Coordinates of C-alpha atoms and ligand atoms in Angstrom, one line a residue:
X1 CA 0.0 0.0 0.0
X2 CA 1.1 3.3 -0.7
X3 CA 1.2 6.1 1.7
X4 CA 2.0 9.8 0.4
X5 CA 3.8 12.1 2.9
X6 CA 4.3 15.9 3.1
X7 CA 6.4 16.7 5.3
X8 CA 6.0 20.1 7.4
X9 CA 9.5 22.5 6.5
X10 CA 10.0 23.0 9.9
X11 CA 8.5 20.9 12.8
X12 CA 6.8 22.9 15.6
X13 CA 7.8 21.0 18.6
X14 CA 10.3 23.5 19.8
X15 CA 7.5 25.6 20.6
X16 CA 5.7 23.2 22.9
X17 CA 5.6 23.0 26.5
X18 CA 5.9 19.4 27.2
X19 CA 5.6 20.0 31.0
X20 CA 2.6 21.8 31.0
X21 CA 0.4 20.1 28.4
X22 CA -3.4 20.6 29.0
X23 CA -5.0 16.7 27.3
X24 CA -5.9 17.1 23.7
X25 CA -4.8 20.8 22.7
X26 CA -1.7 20.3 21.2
X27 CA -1.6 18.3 17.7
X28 CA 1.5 16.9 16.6
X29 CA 3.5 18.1 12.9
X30 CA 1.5 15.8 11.0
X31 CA -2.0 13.9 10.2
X32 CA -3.5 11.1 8.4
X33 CA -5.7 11.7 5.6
X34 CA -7.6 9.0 3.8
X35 CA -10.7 9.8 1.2
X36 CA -13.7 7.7 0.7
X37 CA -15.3 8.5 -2.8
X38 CA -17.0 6.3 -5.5
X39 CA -17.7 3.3 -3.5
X40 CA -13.5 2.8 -2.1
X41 CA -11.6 4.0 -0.3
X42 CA -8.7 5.8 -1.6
X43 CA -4.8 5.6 -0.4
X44 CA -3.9 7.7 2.7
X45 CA -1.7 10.4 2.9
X46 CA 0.1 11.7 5.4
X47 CA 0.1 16.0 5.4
X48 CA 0.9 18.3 7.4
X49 CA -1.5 18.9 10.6
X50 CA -3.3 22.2 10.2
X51 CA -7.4 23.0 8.8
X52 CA -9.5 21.5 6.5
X53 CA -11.8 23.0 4.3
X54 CA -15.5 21.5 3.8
X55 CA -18.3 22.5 2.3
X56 CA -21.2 24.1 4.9
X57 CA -23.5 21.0 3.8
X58 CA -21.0 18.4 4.7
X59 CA -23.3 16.0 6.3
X60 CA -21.3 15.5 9.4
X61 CA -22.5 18.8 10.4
X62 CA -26.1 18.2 10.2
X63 CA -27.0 14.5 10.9
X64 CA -23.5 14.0 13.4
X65 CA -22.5 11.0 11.0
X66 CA -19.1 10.7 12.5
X67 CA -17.4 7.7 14.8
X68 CA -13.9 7.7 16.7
X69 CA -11.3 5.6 18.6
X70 CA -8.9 6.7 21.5
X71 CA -5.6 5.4 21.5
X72 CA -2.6 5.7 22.6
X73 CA 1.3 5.2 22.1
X74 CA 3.9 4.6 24.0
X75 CA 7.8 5.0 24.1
X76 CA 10.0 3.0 26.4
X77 CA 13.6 3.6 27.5
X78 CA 15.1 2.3 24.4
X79 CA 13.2 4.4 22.3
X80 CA 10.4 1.8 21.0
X81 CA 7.1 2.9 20.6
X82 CA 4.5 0.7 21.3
X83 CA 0.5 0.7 21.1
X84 CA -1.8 -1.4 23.6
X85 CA -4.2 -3.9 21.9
X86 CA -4.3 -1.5 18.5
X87 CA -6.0 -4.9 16.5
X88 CA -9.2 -4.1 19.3
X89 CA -9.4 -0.8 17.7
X90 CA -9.7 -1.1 14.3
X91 CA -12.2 -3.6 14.7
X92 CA -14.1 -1.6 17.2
X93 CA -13.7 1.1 14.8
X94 CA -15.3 -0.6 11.9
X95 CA -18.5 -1.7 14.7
X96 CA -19.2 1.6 15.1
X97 CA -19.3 2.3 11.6
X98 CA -21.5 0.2 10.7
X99 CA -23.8 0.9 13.2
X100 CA -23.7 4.7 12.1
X101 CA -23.9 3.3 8.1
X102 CA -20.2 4.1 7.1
X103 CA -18.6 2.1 5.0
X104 CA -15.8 -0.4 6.7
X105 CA -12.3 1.5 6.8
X106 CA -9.7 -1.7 5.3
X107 CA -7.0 -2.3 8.1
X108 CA -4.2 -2.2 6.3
X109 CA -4.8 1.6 5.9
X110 CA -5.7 1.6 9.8
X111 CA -2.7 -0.3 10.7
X112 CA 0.0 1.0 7.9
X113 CA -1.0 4.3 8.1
X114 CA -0.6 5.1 11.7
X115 CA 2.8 3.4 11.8
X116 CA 3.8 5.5 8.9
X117 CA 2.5 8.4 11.6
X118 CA 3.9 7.6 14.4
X119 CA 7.6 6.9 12.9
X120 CA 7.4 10.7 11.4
X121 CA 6.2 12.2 14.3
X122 CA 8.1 10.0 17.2
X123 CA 10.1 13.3 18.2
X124 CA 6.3 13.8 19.8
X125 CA 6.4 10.4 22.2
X126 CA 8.6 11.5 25.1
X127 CA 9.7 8.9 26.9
X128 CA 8.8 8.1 30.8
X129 CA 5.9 6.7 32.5
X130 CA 2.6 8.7 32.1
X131 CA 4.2 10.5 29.0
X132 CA 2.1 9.0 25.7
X133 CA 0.8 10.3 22.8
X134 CA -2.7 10.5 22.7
X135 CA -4.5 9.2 19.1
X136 CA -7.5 10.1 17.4
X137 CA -8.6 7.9 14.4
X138 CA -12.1 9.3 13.4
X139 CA -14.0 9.0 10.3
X140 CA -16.6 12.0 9.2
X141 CA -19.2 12.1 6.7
X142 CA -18.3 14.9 4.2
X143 CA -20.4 14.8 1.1
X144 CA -22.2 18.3 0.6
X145 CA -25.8 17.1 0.8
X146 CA -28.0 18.2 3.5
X147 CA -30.9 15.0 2.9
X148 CA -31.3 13.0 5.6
X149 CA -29.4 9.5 4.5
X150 CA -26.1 8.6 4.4
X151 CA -23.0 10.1 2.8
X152 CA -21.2 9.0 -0.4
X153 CA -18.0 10.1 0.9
X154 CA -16.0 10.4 3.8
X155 CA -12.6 11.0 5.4
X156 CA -10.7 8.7 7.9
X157 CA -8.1 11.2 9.8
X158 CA -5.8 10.8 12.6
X159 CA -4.6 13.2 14.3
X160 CA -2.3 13.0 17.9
X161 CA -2.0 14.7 20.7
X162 CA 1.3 14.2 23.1
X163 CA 0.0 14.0 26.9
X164 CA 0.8 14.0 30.4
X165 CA -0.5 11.7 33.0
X166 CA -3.9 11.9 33.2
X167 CA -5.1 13.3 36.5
X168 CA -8.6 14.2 37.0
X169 CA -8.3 15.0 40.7
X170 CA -10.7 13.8 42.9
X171 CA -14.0 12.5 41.5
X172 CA -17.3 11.9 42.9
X173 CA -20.5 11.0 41.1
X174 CA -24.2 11.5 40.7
X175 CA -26.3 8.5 39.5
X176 CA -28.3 8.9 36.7
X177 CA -32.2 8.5 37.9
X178 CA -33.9 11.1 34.6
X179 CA -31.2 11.4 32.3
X180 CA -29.7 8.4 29.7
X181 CA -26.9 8.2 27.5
X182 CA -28.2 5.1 25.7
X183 CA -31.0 3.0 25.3
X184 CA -31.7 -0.7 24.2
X185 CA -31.5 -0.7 19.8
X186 CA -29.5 2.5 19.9
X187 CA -26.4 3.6 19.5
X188 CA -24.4 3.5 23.2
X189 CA -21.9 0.3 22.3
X190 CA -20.4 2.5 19.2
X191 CA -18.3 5.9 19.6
X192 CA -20.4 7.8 17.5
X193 CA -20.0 11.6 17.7
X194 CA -23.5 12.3 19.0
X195 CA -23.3 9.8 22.3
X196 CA -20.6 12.5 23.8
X197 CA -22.5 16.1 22.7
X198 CA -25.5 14.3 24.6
X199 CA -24.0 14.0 27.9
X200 CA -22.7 17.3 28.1
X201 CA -26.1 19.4 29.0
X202 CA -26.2 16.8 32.2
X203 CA -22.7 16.3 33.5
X204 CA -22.8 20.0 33.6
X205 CA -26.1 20.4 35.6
X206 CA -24.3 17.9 38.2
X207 CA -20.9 19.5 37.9
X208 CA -23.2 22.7 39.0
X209 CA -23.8 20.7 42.0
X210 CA -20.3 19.9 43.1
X211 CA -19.8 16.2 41.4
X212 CA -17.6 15.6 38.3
X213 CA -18.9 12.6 36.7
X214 CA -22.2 11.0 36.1
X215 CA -22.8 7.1 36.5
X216 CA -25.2 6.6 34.0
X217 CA -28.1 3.9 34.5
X218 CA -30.3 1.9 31.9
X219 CA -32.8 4.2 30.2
X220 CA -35.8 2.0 31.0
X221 CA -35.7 1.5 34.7
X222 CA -32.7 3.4 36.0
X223 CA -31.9 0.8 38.3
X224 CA -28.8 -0.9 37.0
X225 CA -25.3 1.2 36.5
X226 CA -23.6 0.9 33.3
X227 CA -20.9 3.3 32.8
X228 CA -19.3 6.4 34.0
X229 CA -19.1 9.7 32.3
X230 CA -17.0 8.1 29.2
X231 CA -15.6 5.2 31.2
X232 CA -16.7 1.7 32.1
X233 CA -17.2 1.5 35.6
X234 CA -15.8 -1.3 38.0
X235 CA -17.4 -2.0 42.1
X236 CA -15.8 -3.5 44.8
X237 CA -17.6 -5.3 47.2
X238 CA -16.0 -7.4 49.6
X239 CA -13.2 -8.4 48.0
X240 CA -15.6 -8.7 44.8
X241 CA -14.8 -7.1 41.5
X242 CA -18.2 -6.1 39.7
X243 CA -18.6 -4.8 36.4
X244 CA -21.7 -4.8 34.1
X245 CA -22.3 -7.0 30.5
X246 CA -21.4 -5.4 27.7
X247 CA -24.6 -4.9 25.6
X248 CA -26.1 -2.4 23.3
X249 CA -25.8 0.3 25.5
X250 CA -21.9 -0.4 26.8
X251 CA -19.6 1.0 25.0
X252 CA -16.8 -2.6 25.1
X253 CA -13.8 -1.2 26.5
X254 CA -10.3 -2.3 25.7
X255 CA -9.5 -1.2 29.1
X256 CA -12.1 -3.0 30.8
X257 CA -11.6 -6.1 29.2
X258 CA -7.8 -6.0 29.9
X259 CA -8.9 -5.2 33.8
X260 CA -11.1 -8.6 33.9
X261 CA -8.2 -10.7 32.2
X262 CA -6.1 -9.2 35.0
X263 CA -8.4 -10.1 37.3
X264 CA -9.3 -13.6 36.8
X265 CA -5.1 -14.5 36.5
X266 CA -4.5 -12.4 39.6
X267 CA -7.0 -14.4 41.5
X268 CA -9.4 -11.6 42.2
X269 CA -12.9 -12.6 41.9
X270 CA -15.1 -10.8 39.4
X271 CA -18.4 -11.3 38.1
X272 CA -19.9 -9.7 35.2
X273 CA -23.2 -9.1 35.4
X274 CA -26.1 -6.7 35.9
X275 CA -25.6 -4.3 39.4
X276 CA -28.3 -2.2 40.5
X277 CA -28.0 1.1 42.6
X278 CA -29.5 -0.2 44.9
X279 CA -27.4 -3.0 46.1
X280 CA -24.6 -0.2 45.3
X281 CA -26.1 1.8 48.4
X282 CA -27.1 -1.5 50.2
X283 CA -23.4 -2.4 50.5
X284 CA -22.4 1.5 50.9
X285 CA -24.3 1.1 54.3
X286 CA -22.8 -2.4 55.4
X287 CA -19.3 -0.3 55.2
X288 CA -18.8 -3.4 52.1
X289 CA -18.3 -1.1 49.2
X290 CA -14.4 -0.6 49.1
X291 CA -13.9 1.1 45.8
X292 CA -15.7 2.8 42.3
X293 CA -13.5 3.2 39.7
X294 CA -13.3 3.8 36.1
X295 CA -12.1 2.6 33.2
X296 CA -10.4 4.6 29.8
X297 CA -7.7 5.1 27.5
X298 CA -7.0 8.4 28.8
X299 CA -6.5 7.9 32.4
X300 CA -6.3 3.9 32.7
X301 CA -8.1 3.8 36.2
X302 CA -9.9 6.3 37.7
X303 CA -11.0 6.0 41.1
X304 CA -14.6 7.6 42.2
X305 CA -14.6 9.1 46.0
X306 CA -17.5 9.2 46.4
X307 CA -21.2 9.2 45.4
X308 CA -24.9 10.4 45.3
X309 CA -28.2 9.2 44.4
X310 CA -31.6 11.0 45.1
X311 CA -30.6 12.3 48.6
X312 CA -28.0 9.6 49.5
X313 CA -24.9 10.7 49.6
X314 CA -21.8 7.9 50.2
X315 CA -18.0 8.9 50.9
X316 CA -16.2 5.5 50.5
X317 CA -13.7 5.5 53.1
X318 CA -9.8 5.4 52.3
X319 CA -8.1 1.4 51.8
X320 CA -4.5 1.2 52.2
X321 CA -4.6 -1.1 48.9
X322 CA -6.6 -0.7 46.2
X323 CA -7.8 -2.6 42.9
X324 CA -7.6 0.7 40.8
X325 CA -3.6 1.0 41.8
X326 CA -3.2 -2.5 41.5
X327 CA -4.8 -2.6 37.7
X328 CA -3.4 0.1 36.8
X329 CA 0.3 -0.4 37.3
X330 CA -0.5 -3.6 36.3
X331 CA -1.7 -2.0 32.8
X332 CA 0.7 0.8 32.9
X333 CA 3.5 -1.3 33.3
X334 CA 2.5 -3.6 30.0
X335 CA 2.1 -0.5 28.3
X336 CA 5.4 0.9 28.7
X337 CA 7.5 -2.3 28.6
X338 CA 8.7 -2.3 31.7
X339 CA 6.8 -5.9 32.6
X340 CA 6.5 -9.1 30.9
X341 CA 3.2 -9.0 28.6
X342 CA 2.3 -12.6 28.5
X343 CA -1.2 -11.6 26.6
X344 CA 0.7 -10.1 23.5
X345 CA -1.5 -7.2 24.3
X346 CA 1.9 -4.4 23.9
X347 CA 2.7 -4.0 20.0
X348 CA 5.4 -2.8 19.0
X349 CA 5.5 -0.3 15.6
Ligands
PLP1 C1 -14.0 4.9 24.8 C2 -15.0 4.7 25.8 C3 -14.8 3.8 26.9 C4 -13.4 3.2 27.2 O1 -12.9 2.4 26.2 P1 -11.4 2.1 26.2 O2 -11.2 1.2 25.0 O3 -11.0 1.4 27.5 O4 -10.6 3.4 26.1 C5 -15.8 3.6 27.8 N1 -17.0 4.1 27.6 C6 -17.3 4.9 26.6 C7 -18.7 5.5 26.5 C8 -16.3 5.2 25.7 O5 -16.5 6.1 24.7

């Protein structure tokens, strides 16, 4: 496969404040640009990063046909960069296309393409633990037609952002009891564009209220959790591990999926299965629920302080040892190469 590349004259990374990087503001020197016209898609190119022009009626702006992935790349002491479970991508990728009716991306441009990427712009990958480079892959609808049915053409991009540890200080939660994120036969297990815009209005009527995050529950009954803000979302009970099925409405995390392999070969006891809020507050009252945390890309594990629902409010008290720092050095250490990776999860590029 061929890949044309521009390269930019002179790089920009002299400019940038690698210490103080807010997430996802800074874009690397270059981008990936693929086409989709006339039924194929077309061979990528690799460009410099800057704007894109589109036509007002590019259907991505009116009907939100658009899907992404999160990523990210890693560079170890040696200077190797390596990407965690990439192959779970594409293929995720490629699921949420075709539930939003875009046409399969190949691999081999997935896969080729961002190698190609990440070789030109590896100056961007700083070495060190929590240092990565975060990726968006993403796919947009861009024919100019403003009828309500899907587009004839599209464009694949990726563009990266280098980042920082991911630190989103301390976290608590409100459980969802009006609002929904997804319901049964929609679109909640693909990272479509729209699933994200939708939460905003919410999260920001509890953030008005002092919490960060929202723990959404199923639309029809609000009694079950299902995911956090944009994480999957792990209990501890006991000892317990609990997490809920992925369905329709789960968005499948790579992270989460790692977490329960972890799990099971560490000897921790998980199930996965359906948790309601209100065993959540039963066991919040025995003193038996130890830990909430999330699960993402971006910040690996995320613990959750504390929580509210209606008018009960639950401060989980402080363990000296916790699941979430167990996973996620766990994680974090596969990542970097810094541990034996006996899934064949790490991938070197
Ligand atoms: C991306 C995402 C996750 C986490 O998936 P990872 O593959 O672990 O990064 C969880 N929930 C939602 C809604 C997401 O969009």
């Amino acid at each position: 496969m061929e890949i044309k590349i521009q390269q930019v004259e002179t790089s920009k990374i002299d400019s940038i404040d690698f210490n103080n990087l807010s997430f996802g503001k800074v874009f690397t020197d270059h981008m990936l640009v693929c086409s989709y016209s006339n039924g194929e898609w077309e061979s990528p190119e690799i460009i410099p990063y800057g704007p894109m022009t589109f036509e007002p009626s590019a259907r991505v702006f009116h009907y939100g046909q658009a899907v992404f992935e999160g990523m990210k790349a890693y560079k170890d002491d040696q200077g190797d960069i390596f990407l965690f479970r990439p192959d779970e991508s594409i293929k995720r990728l490629n699921i949420s296309s075709e539930r939003m009716a875009i046409p399969a991306l190949p691999e081999e441009i997935f896969n080729e393409g961002l190698k190609k990427l990440l070789k030109i712009d590896t100056a961007w990958i700083k070495k060190g633990e929590g240092n990565s480079l975060y990726i968006r892959p993403f796919v947009i609808a861009t024919e100019p037609a403003i009828s309500a049915s899907p587009s004839n053409d599209y464009k694949f991009i990726v563009i990266c952002s280098p980042a920082q540890s991911y630190y989103a200080g301390e976290v608590r939660v409100v459980v969802a009891d009006k609002f929904s994120r997804a319901a049964s036969g929609g679109v909640g297990y693909a990272k479509a564009a729209g699933n994200y815009a939708s939460q905003f209005y919410p999260t920001n009527l509890v953030q008005n209220e002092g919490y960060q995050q929202i723990i959404w529950t199923d639309a029809n009954t609000h009694e079950y959790m299902e995911e956090a803000g944009t994480m999957n979302i792990f209990f501890r009970i006991g000892d317990k591990l609990i997490t809920a099925p992925i369905s329709d409405r789960i968005l499948d995390g790579i992270t989460r999926k790692s977490i329960i392999q972890l799990a099971k070969d560490s000897g921790i006891e998980v199930e996965v299965r359906g948790i309601k809020v209100s065993e959540l507050k039963e066991a919040a009252k025995q003193g038996e629920l130890k830990e909430i945390f999330g699960s993402g890309t971006a910040a690996v594990v995320n613990p959750i302080k504390g929580f509210k629902h209606k008018d009960f409010e639950y401060e989980i008290p402080e363990i000296a040892s916790t699941y979430a720092s167990f996973f996620k050095e766990k994680l974090i250490n596969i990542q970097y190469n810094n541990s034996e990776d006996t899934y064949g999860w790490r991938v070197k590029i």
